[in-house]
């Protein structure tokens, strides 16, 4: 299954991972912790270890809110992702599945830079 892996201090990488057992165990191994999910867009989910969120030393990227100030886009951090993270798709039951090519493009295009993922828009 195709996923996007966001490891700390590395470039984003589209990886083809093979699941030999429990999908959640595989996600835990990549994220190096017990993963939980946040829905990012449509059927795309971000998995990361929420237990690490109080440890700023392992900062990965911000999920931001975009607003327009003086005719310029500003990106305000709303959630800081700490530790390694994985983007997957989900099926109709909410179970993780591989990303489609369109989903990969959408996720990659929402990264303003490696440390800023545009998640929300304020109207």
Short mmCIF file of N, CA, C and O in Angstrom, two decimals:
data_model
loop_
_atom_site.label_atom_id
_atom_site.label_comp_id
_atom_site.label_asym_id
_atom_site.label_seq_id
_atom_site.Cartn_x
_atom_site.Cartn_y
_atom_site.Cartn_z
N UNK A 1 0.84 -1.17 0.00
CA UNK A 1 0.00 0.00 0.00
C UNK A 1 0.89 1.24 0.00
O UNK A 1 1.93 1.24 0.65
N UNK A 2 0.48 2.27 -0.73
CA UNK A 2 1.26 3.51 -0.80
C UNK A 2 0.86 4.45 0.34
O UNK A 2 -0.32 4.69 0.58
N UNK A 3 1.88 4.96 1.01
CA UNK A 3 1.69 5.92 2.10
C UNK A 3 2.70 7.04 1.93
O UNK A 3 3.66 6.91 1.17
N UNK A 4 2.48 8.15 2.64
CA UNK A 4 3.48 9.21 2.71
C UNK A 4 4.03 9.18 4.12
O UNK A 4 3.28 9.25 5.09
N UNK A 5 5.35 9.07 4.22
CA UNK A 5 6.01 9.03 5.51
C UNK A 5 6.71 10.37 5.74
O UNK A 5 7.44 10.85 4.88
N UNK A 6 6.42 10.97 6.89
CA UNK A 6 7.04 12.23 7.29
C UNK A 6 7.90 11.95 8.53
O UNK A 6 7.41 12.00 9.66
N UNK A 7 9.15 11.59 8.29
CA UNK A 7 10.08 11.36 9.40
C UNK A 7 10.72 12.68 9.78
O UNK A 7 10.97 13.53 8.93
N UNK A 8 11.01 12.82 11.07
CA UNK A 8 11.62 14.06 11.57
C UNK A 8 12.91 14.34 10.81
O UNK A 8 13.73 13.45 10.60
N UNK A 9 13.06 15.61 10.40
CA UNK A 9 14.29 16.10 9.75
C UNK A 9 14.60 15.44 8.42
O UNK A 9 15.74 15.50 7.94
N UNK A 10 13.61 14.79 7.79
CA UNK A 10 13.82 14.19 6.48
C UNK A 10 12.77 14.72 5.52
O UNK A 10 11.72 15.21 5.94
N UNK A 11 13.06 14.59 4.24
CA UNK A 11 12.07 14.97 3.23
C UNK A 11 10.90 14.00 3.26
O UNK A 11 11.06 12.84 3.65
N UNK A 12 9.74 14.47 2.86
CA UNK A 12 8.58 13.58 2.76
C UNK A 12 8.87 12.50 1.74
O UNK A 12 9.52 12.76 0.72
N UNK A 13 8.38 11.31 1.99
CA UNK A 13 8.67 10.21 1.09
C UNK A 13 7.41 9.37 0.86
O UNK A 13 6.74 8.98 1.81
N UNK A 14 7.11 9.14 -0.41
CA UNK A 14 6.03 8.20 -0.75
C UNK A 14 6.67 6.82 -0.71
O UNK A 14 7.67 6.57 -1.38
N UNK A 15 6.08 5.94 0.11
CA UNK A 15 6.62 4.60 0.26
C UNK A 15 5.55 3.57 -0.04
O UNK A 15 4.38 3.77 0.27
N UNK A 16 5.97 2.49 -0.61
CA UNK A 16 5.11 1.32 -0.79
C UNK A 16 5.45 0.39 0.36
O UNK A 16 6.58 -0.08 0.47
N UNK A 17 4.49 0.18 1.27
CA UNK A 17 4.75 -0.71 2.39
C UNK A 17 3.93 -1.98 2.24
O UNK A 17 2.80 -1.95 1.74
N UNK A 18 4.51 -3.07 2.66
CA UNK A 18 3.83 -4.35 2.61
C UNK A 18 3.38 -4.69 4.03
O UNK A 18 4.17 -4.65 4.97
N UNK A 19 2.11 -4.99 4.17
CA UNK A 19 1.56 -5.32 5.48
C UNK A 19 1.51 -6.84 5.61
O UNK A 19 0.82 -7.51 4.86
N UNK A 20 2.29 -7.35 6.55
CA UNK A 20 2.35 -8.80 6.75
C UNK A 20 1.41 -9.26 7.87
O UNK A 20 1.10 -10.42 7.96
N UNK A 21 1.01 -8.36 8.74
CA UNK A 21 0.14 -8.73 9.86
C UNK A 21 -0.87 -7.64 10.11
O UNK A 21 -1.57 -7.20 9.20
N UNK A 22 -0.88 -7.13 11.30
CA UNK A 22 -1.81 -6.09 11.72
C UNK A 22 -1.35 -4.73 11.17
O UNK A 22 -0.21 -4.32 11.40
N UNK A 23 -2.23 -4.04 10.47
CA UNK A 23 -1.90 -2.74 9.88
C UNK A 23 -1.49 -1.73 10.94
O UNK A 23 -0.58 -0.93 10.75
N UNK A 24 -2.13 -1.78 12.10
CA UNK A 24 -1.81 -0.81 13.16
C UNK A 24 -0.42 -1.05 13.73
O UNK A 24 0.28 -0.11 14.09
N UNK A 25 0.00 -2.30 13.79
CA UNK A 25 1.36 -2.60 14.24
C UNK A 25 2.38 -2.02 13.25
O UNK A 25 3.41 -1.48 13.66
N UNK A 26 2.08 -2.12 11.95
CA UNK A 26 2.98 -1.58 10.93
C UNK A 26 3.06 -0.05 11.05
O UNK A 26 4.15 0.53 10.96
N UNK A 27 1.93 0.61 11.28
CA UNK A 27 1.93 2.07 11.44
C UNK A 27 2.67 2.47 12.71
O UNK A 27 3.44 3.43 12.71
N UNK A 28 2.46 1.72 13.80
CA UNK A 28 3.18 1.98 15.05
C UNK A 28 4.69 1.89 14.84
O UNK A 28 5.45 2.70 15.36
N UNK A 29 5.11 0.91 14.05
CA UNK A 29 6.55 0.72 13.81
C UNK A 29 7.15 1.90 13.04
O UNK A 29 8.22 2.41 13.39
N UNK A 30 6.45 2.37 12.02
CA UNK A 30 6.94 3.50 11.23
C UNK A 30 6.99 4.77 12.09
O UNK A 30 7.95 5.53 12.05
N UNK A 31 5.94 5.00 12.89
CA UNK A 31 5.87 6.20 13.72
C UNK A 31 6.67 6.07 15.01
O UNK A 31 6.83 7.05 15.73
N UNK A 32 7.15 4.89 15.28
CA UNK A 32 7.93 4.62 16.50
C UNK A 32 7.14 4.96 17.75
O UNK A 32 7.63 5.62 18.67
N UNK A 33 5.89 4.53 17.79
CA UNK A 33 5.04 4.77 18.95
C UNK A 33 3.66 4.21 18.72
O UNK A 33 3.42 3.52 17.73
N UNK A 34 2.75 4.50 19.62
CA UNK A 34 1.36 4.07 19.50
C UNK A 34 0.58 5.15 18.76
O UNK A 34 0.33 6.21 19.32
N UNK A 35 0.21 4.88 17.51
CA UNK A 35 -0.39 5.92 16.68
C UNK A 35 -1.88 6.10 16.93
O UNK A 35 -2.59 5.17 17.30
N UNK A 36 -2.30 7.35 16.73
CA UNK A 36 -3.70 7.72 16.68
C UNK A 36 -3.87 8.54 15.41
O UNK A 36 -2.89 8.97 14.81
N UNK A 37 -5.11 8.79 15.01
CA UNK A 37 -5.32 9.43 13.71
C UNK A 37 -6.08 10.75 13.81
O UNK A 37 -6.85 10.97 14.73
N UNK A 38 -5.82 11.59 12.80
CA UNK A 38 -6.56 12.83 12.57
C UNK A 38 -6.94 12.81 11.09
O UNK A 38 -6.09 12.58 10.23
N UNK A 39 -8.23 13.02 10.80
CA UNK A 39 -8.65 13.11 9.40
C UNK A 39 -8.16 14.44 8.84
O UNK A 39 -8.39 15.50 9.42
N UNK A 40 -7.45 14.35 7.72
CA UNK A 40 -6.83 15.52 7.10
C UNK A 40 -7.70 16.08 5.98
O UNK A 40 -7.91 17.28 5.87
N UNK A 41 -8.18 15.20 5.12
CA UNK A 41 -8.92 15.64 3.95
C UNK A 41 -9.65 14.44 3.37
O UNK A 41 -9.03 13.39 3.19
N UNK A 42 -10.93 14.58 3.11
CA UNK A 42 -11.75 13.50 2.56
C UNK A 42 -11.43 12.18 3.28
O UNK A 42 -11.71 12.04 4.44
N UNK A 43 -10.81 11.24 2.57
CA UNK A 43 -10.49 9.93 3.16
C UNK A 43 -9.02 9.81 3.52
O UNK A 43 -8.50 8.70 3.66
N UNK A 44 -8.32 10.94 3.66
CA UNK A 44 -6.90 10.92 4.02
C UNK A 44 -6.75 11.15 5.52
O UNK A 44 -7.37 12.05 6.08
N UNK A 45 -5.92 10.31 6.14
CA UNK A 45 -5.74 10.35 7.59
C UNK A 45 -4.25 10.49 7.90
O UNK A 45 -3.40 9.91 7.22
N UNK A 46 -3.95 11.27 8.93
CA UNK A 46 -2.60 11.43 9.43
C UNK A 46 -2.49 10.63 10.72
O UNK A 46 -3.30 10.78 11.63
N UNK A 47 -1.47 9.76 10.78
CA UNK A 47 -1.22 8.91 11.95
C UNK A 47 0.06 9.37 12.62
O UNK A 47 1.09 9.51 11.96
N UNK A 48 0.00 9.60 13.94
CA UNK A 48 1.21 9.91 14.71
C UNK A 48 0.96 9.60 16.17
O UNK A 48 -0.17 9.39 16.59
N UNK A 49 2.03 9.54 16.95
CA UNK A 49 1.96 9.17 18.36
C UNK A 49 1.55 10.40 19.18
O UNK A 49 2.35 11.28 19.41
N UNK A 50 0.29 10.44 19.59
CA UNK A 50 -0.22 11.59 20.34
C UNK A 50 0.44 11.70 21.71
O UNK A 50 0.45 12.77 22.30
N UNK A 51 0.98 10.61 22.23
CA UNK A 51 1.64 10.64 23.54
C UNK A 51 2.89 11.51 23.51
O UNK A 51 3.35 11.98 24.55
N UNK A 52 3.47 11.72 22.32
CA UNK A 52 4.69 12.51 22.21
C UNK A 52 4.42 14.01 22.15
O UNK A 52 5.35 14.80 22.17
N UNK A 53 3.18 14.42 22.08
CA UNK A 53 2.86 15.82 21.78
C UNK A 53 3.36 16.82 22.82
O UNK A 53 3.45 18.00 22.55
N UNK A 54 3.72 16.36 24.00
CA UNK A 54 4.26 17.29 25.01
C UNK A 54 5.78 17.41 24.91
O UNK A 54 6.39 18.20 25.62
N UNK A 55 6.41 16.66 24.01
CA UNK A 55 7.86 16.66 23.87
C UNK A 55 8.25 17.45 22.62
O UNK A 55 8.35 16.89 21.53
N UNK A 56 8.49 18.75 22.76
CA UNK A 56 8.81 19.61 21.62
C UNK A 56 10.13 19.32 20.96
O UNK A 56 10.42 19.84 19.89
N UNK A 57 10.95 18.47 21.55
CA UNK A 57 12.27 18.19 20.97
C UNK A 57 12.18 17.37 19.69
O UNK A 57 13.12 17.31 18.92
N UNK A 58 11.04 16.70 19.47
CA UNK A 58 10.89 15.85 18.30
C UNK A 58 9.91 16.47 17.29
O UNK A 58 9.18 15.77 16.61
N UNK A 59 9.90 17.82 17.18
CA UNK A 59 8.97 18.52 16.29
C UNK A 59 9.13 18.06 14.84
O UNK A 59 10.24 17.91 14.35
N UNK A 60 8.00 17.84 14.18
CA UNK A 60 8.01 17.42 12.78
C UNK A 60 7.44 18.54 11.90
O UNK A 60 8.16 19.10 11.10
N UNK A 61 6.14 18.88 12.07
CA UNK A 61 5.54 19.97 11.28
C UNK A 61 4.28 20.46 11.97
O UNK A 61 3.77 19.83 12.89
N UNK A 62 3.80 21.63 11.52
CA UNK A 62 2.56 22.21 12.04
C UNK A 62 1.42 21.95 11.06
O UNK A 62 1.61 22.03 9.84
N UNK A 63 0.23 21.68 11.60
CA UNK A 63 -1.00 21.77 10.83
C UNK A 63 -1.47 23.20 11.07
O UNK A 63 -1.60 23.63 12.22
N UNK A 64 -1.69 23.95 10.00
CA UNK A 64 -1.95 25.37 10.14
C UNK A 64 -3.34 25.78 9.68
O UNK A 64 -4.00 25.06 8.93
N UNK A 65 -3.73 26.97 10.12
CA UNK A 65 -4.94 27.62 9.64
C UNK A 65 -4.51 28.81 8.80
O UNK A 65 -3.66 29.60 9.22
N UNK A 66 -5.07 28.92 7.61
CA UNK A 66 -4.72 30.01 6.71
C UNK A 66 -5.73 31.14 6.87
O UNK A 66 -6.93 30.91 6.91
N UNK A 67 -5.22 32.35 6.99
CA UNK A 67 -6.07 33.53 7.01
C UNK A 67 -5.43 34.59 6.11
O UNK A 67 -4.25 34.51 5.78
N UNK A 68 -6.23 35.57 5.72
CA UNK A 68 -5.76 36.63 4.82
C UNK A 68 -5.60 37.90 5.65
O UNK A 68 -6.58 38.41 6.21
N UNK A 69 -4.37 38.39 5.76
CA UNK A 69 -4.09 39.61 6.53
C UNK A 69 -3.36 40.59 5.61
O UNK A 69 -2.31 40.25 5.06
N UNK A 70 -3.93 41.79 5.47
CA UNK A 70 -3.34 42.81 4.60
C UNK A 70 -2.95 42.25 3.22
O UNK A 70 -1.84 42.43 2.75
N UNK A 71 -3.90 41.53 2.62
CA UNK A 71 -3.74 40.95 1.29
C UNK A 71 -2.60 39.94 1.19
O UNK A 71 -2.06 39.71 0.11
N UNK A 72 -2.22 39.35 2.30
CA UNK A 72 -1.21 38.30 2.30
C UNK A 72 -1.75 37.10 3.06
O UNK A 72 -2.45 37.25 4.05
N UNK A 73 -1.39 35.90 2.58
CA UNK A 73 -1.77 34.69 3.29
C UNK A 73 -0.86 34.52 4.50
O UNK A 73 0.36 34.65 4.39
N UNK A 74 -1.47 34.27 5.64
CA UNK A 74 -0.74 33.99 6.88
C UNK A 74 -1.13 32.59 7.32
O UNK A 74 -2.29 32.18 7.18
N UNK A 75 -0.18 31.84 7.86
CA UNK A 75 -0.43 30.47 8.31
C UNK A 75 -0.16 30.37 9.80
O UNK A 75 0.97 30.47 10.25
N UNK A 76 -1.23 30.20 10.59
CA UNK A 76 -1.12 30.14 12.03
C UNK A 76 -1.15 28.67 12.49
O UNK A 76 -2.09 27.94 12.17
N UNK A 77 -0.13 28.23 13.23
CA UNK A 77 -0.12 26.83 13.70
C UNK A 77 -1.31 26.53 14.60
O UNK A 77 -1.64 27.31 15.48
N UNK A 78 -1.99 25.41 14.34
CA UNK A 78 -3.11 24.96 15.16
C UNK A 78 -2.77 23.66 15.89
O UNK A 78 -3.20 23.46 17.01
N UNK A 79 -2.03 22.76 15.23
CA UNK A 79 -1.61 21.50 15.83
C UNK A 79 -0.16 21.28 15.45
O UNK A 79 0.20 21.42 14.28
N UNK A 80 0.68 20.99 16.42
CA UNK A 80 2.07 20.64 16.13
C UNK A 80 2.19 19.12 16.15
O UNK A 80 1.78 18.47 17.11
N UNK A 81 2.71 18.56 15.07
CA UNK A 81 2.93 17.13 14.97
C UNK A 81 4.33 16.85 15.49
O UNK A 81 5.31 17.38 14.97
N UNK A 82 4.41 16.03 16.52
CA UNK A 82 5.67 15.67 17.15
C UNK A 82 5.95 14.21 16.82
O UNK A 82 5.06 13.37 16.91
N UNK A 83 7.15 13.90 16.44
CA UNK A 83 7.51 12.52 16.09
C UNK A 83 7.19 12.22 14.64
O UNK A 83 6.65 13.04 13.90
N UNK A 84 7.55 11.02 14.21
CA UNK A 84 7.30 10.58 12.84
C UNK A 84 5.79 10.45 12.60
O UNK A 84 5.03 10.17 13.53
N UNK A 85 5.38 10.65 11.35
CA UNK A 85 3.96 10.59 11.01
C UNK A 85 3.78 9.90 9.66
O UNK A 85 4.71 9.85 8.85
N UNK A 86 2.58 9.37 9.44
CA UNK A 86 2.26 8.66 8.21
C UNK A 86 0.89 9.12 7.72
O UNK A 86 -0.05 9.24 8.51
N UNK A 87 0.79 9.40 6.43
CA UNK A 87 -0.49 9.70 5.79
C UNK A 87 -0.96 8.44 5.07
O UNK A 87 -0.19 7.85 4.30
N UNK A 88 -2.22 8.04 5.31
CA UNK A 88 -2.82 6.91 4.59
C UNK A 88 -4.20 7.33 4.09
O UNK A 88 -4.72 8.36 4.50
N UNK A 89 -4.77 6.49 3.28
CA UNK A 89 -6.17 6.62 2.93
C UNK A 89 -6.99 5.82 3.94
O UNK A 89 -6.42 5.18 4.83
N UNK A 90 -8.31 5.87 3.82
CA UNK A 90 -9.18 5.03 4.63
C UNK A 90 -10.28 4.45 3.76
O UNK A 90 -10.67 5.06 2.75
N UNK A 91 -10.76 3.28 4.16
CA UNK A 91 -11.87 2.68 3.43
C UNK A 91 -13.20 3.10 4.07
O UNK A 91 -13.22 3.91 5.00
N UNK A 92 -14.30 2.54 3.59
CA UNK A 92 -15.62 2.93 4.08
C UNK A 92 -15.83 2.59 5.55
O UNK A 92 -16.70 3.14 6.21
N UNK A 93 -15.02 1.68 6.09
CA UNK A 93 -15.12 1.33 7.52
C UNK A 93 -14.13 2.11 8.38
O UNK A 93 -14.00 1.86 9.58
N UNK A 94 -13.38 3.04 7.77
CA UNK A 94 -12.41 3.83 8.51
C UNK A 94 -11.08 3.14 8.72
O UNK A 94 -10.24 3.62 9.46
N UNK A 95 -10.87 2.00 8.06
CA UNK A 95 -9.62 1.27 8.19
C UNK A 95 -8.57 1.85 7.23
O UNK A 95 -8.91 2.28 6.12
N UNK A 96 -7.29 1.86 7.62
CA UNK A 96 -6.25 2.41 6.75
C UNK A 96 -6.06 1.60 5.46
O UNK A 96 -6.08 0.37 5.50
N UNK A 97 -5.92 2.33 4.36
CA UNK A 97 -5.62 1.74 3.05
C UNK A 97 -4.60 2.64 2.38
O UNK A 97 -4.31 3.74 2.85
N UNK A 98 -4.07 2.18 1.26
CA UNK A 98 -3.10 2.98 0.52
C UNK A 98 -3.71 4.24 -0.06
O UNK A 98 -4.93 4.34 -0.26
N UNK A 99 -2.85 5.21 -0.32
CA UNK A 99 -3.26 6.47 -0.94
C UNK A 99 -3.36 6.32 -2.45
O UNK A 99 -2.55 5.61 -3.06
N UNK A 100 -4.32 7.00 -3.05
CA UNK A 100 -4.39 7.08 -4.51
C UNK A 100 -3.40 8.14 -4.99
O UNK A 100 -2.90 8.94 -4.19
N UNK A 101 -3.11 8.17 -6.27
CA UNK A 101 -2.21 9.19 -6.81
C UNK A 101 -2.76 10.59 -6.58
O UNK A 101 -2.01 11.50 -6.26
N UNK A 102 -4.08 10.77 -6.71
CA UNK A 102 -4.70 12.08 -6.46
C UNK A 102 -4.55 12.49 -5.00
O UNK A 102 -4.30 13.66 -4.69
N UNK A 103 -4.70 11.55 -4.08
CA UNK A 103 -4.53 11.85 -2.66
C UNK A 103 -3.09 12.21 -2.35
O UNK A 103 -2.83 13.14 -1.57
N UNK A 104 -2.15 11.51 -2.96
CA UNK A 104 -0.72 11.83 -2.77
C UNK A 104 -0.44 13.25 -3.22
O UNK A 104 0.19 14.03 -2.51
N UNK A 105 -0.94 13.61 -4.40
CA UNK A 105 -0.73 14.97 -4.92
C UNK A 105 -1.36 16.02 -4.00
O UNK A 105 -0.77 17.07 -3.75
N UNK A 106 -2.56 15.73 -3.50
CA UNK A 106 -3.25 16.68 -2.62
C UNK A 106 -2.48 16.90 -1.32
O UNK A 106 -2.29 18.04 -0.88
N UNK A 107 -2.00 15.82 -0.71
CA UNK A 107 -1.23 15.96 0.54
C UNK A 107 0.04 16.74 0.28
O UNK A 107 0.36 17.69 0.99
N UNK A 108 0.78 16.36 -0.74
CA UNK A 108 2.05 17.03 -1.03
C UNK A 108 1.85 18.51 -1.35
O UNK A 108 2.65 19.34 -0.94
N UNK A 109 0.76 18.85 -2.04
CA UNK A 109 0.53 20.25 -2.41
C UNK A 109 0.11 21.10 -1.21
O UNK A 109 0.22 22.33 -1.27
N UNK A 110 -0.36 20.49 -0.13
CA UNK A 110 -0.75 21.26 1.05
C UNK A 110 0.41 21.57 1.97
O UNK A 110 0.25 22.30 2.94
N UNK A 111 1.60 21.03 1.69
CA UNK A 111 2.78 21.41 2.46
C UNK A 111 3.30 22.72 1.88
O UNK A 111 3.72 22.78 0.72
N UNK A 112 3.24 23.79 2.67
CA UNK A 112 3.74 25.10 2.25
C UNK A 112 5.27 25.03 2.20
O UNK A 112 5.90 25.55 1.31
N UNK A 113 5.82 24.39 3.19
CA UNK A 113 7.24 24.03 3.25
C UNK A 113 7.30 22.76 4.08
O UNK A 113 6.26 22.24 4.48
N UNK A 114 8.45 22.25 4.37
CA UNK A 114 8.54 20.97 5.08
C UNK A 114 7.97 21.03 6.50
O UNK A 114 7.55 20.03 7.05
N UNK A 115 7.90 22.20 7.08
CA UNK A 115 7.44 22.35 8.46
C UNK A 115 6.02 22.88 8.59
O UNK A 115 5.54 23.11 9.69
N UNK A 116 5.32 23.11 7.47
CA UNK A 116 4.00 23.72 7.50
C UNK A 116 3.04 23.02 6.55
O UNK A 116 3.20 23.09 5.34
N UNK A 117 2.04 22.35 7.11
CA UNK A 117 1.00 21.71 6.31
C UNK A 117 -0.28 22.53 6.46
O UNK A 117 -0.79 22.69 7.57
N UNK A 118 -0.76 23.08 5.34
CA UNK A 118 -1.96 23.91 5.38
C UNK A 118 -3.19 23.02 5.52
O UNK A 118 -3.56 22.30 4.61
N UNK A 119 -3.80 23.07 6.69
CA UNK A 119 -4.92 22.21 6.99
C UNK A 119 -6.26 22.94 6.99
O UNK A 119 -7.23 22.45 6.47
N UNK A 120 -6.33 24.09 7.60
CA UNK A 120 -7.59 24.80 7.81
C UNK A 120 -7.58 26.14 7.09
O UNK A 120 -6.54 26.72 6.87
N UNK A 121 -8.76 26.65 6.74
CA UNK A 121 -8.89 27.98 6.15
C UNK A 121 -9.92 28.76 6.95
O UNK A 121 -11.04 28.27 7.14
N UNK A 122 -9.55 29.92 7.40
CA UNK A 122 -10.48 30.80 8.09
C UNK A 122 -11.11 31.72 7.05
O UNK A 122 -10.42 32.33 6.25
N UNK A 123 -12.42 31.83 7.09
CA UNK A 123 -13.13 32.67 6.11
C UNK A 123 -13.38 34.04 6.70
O UNK A 123 -13.58 34.24 7.83
#
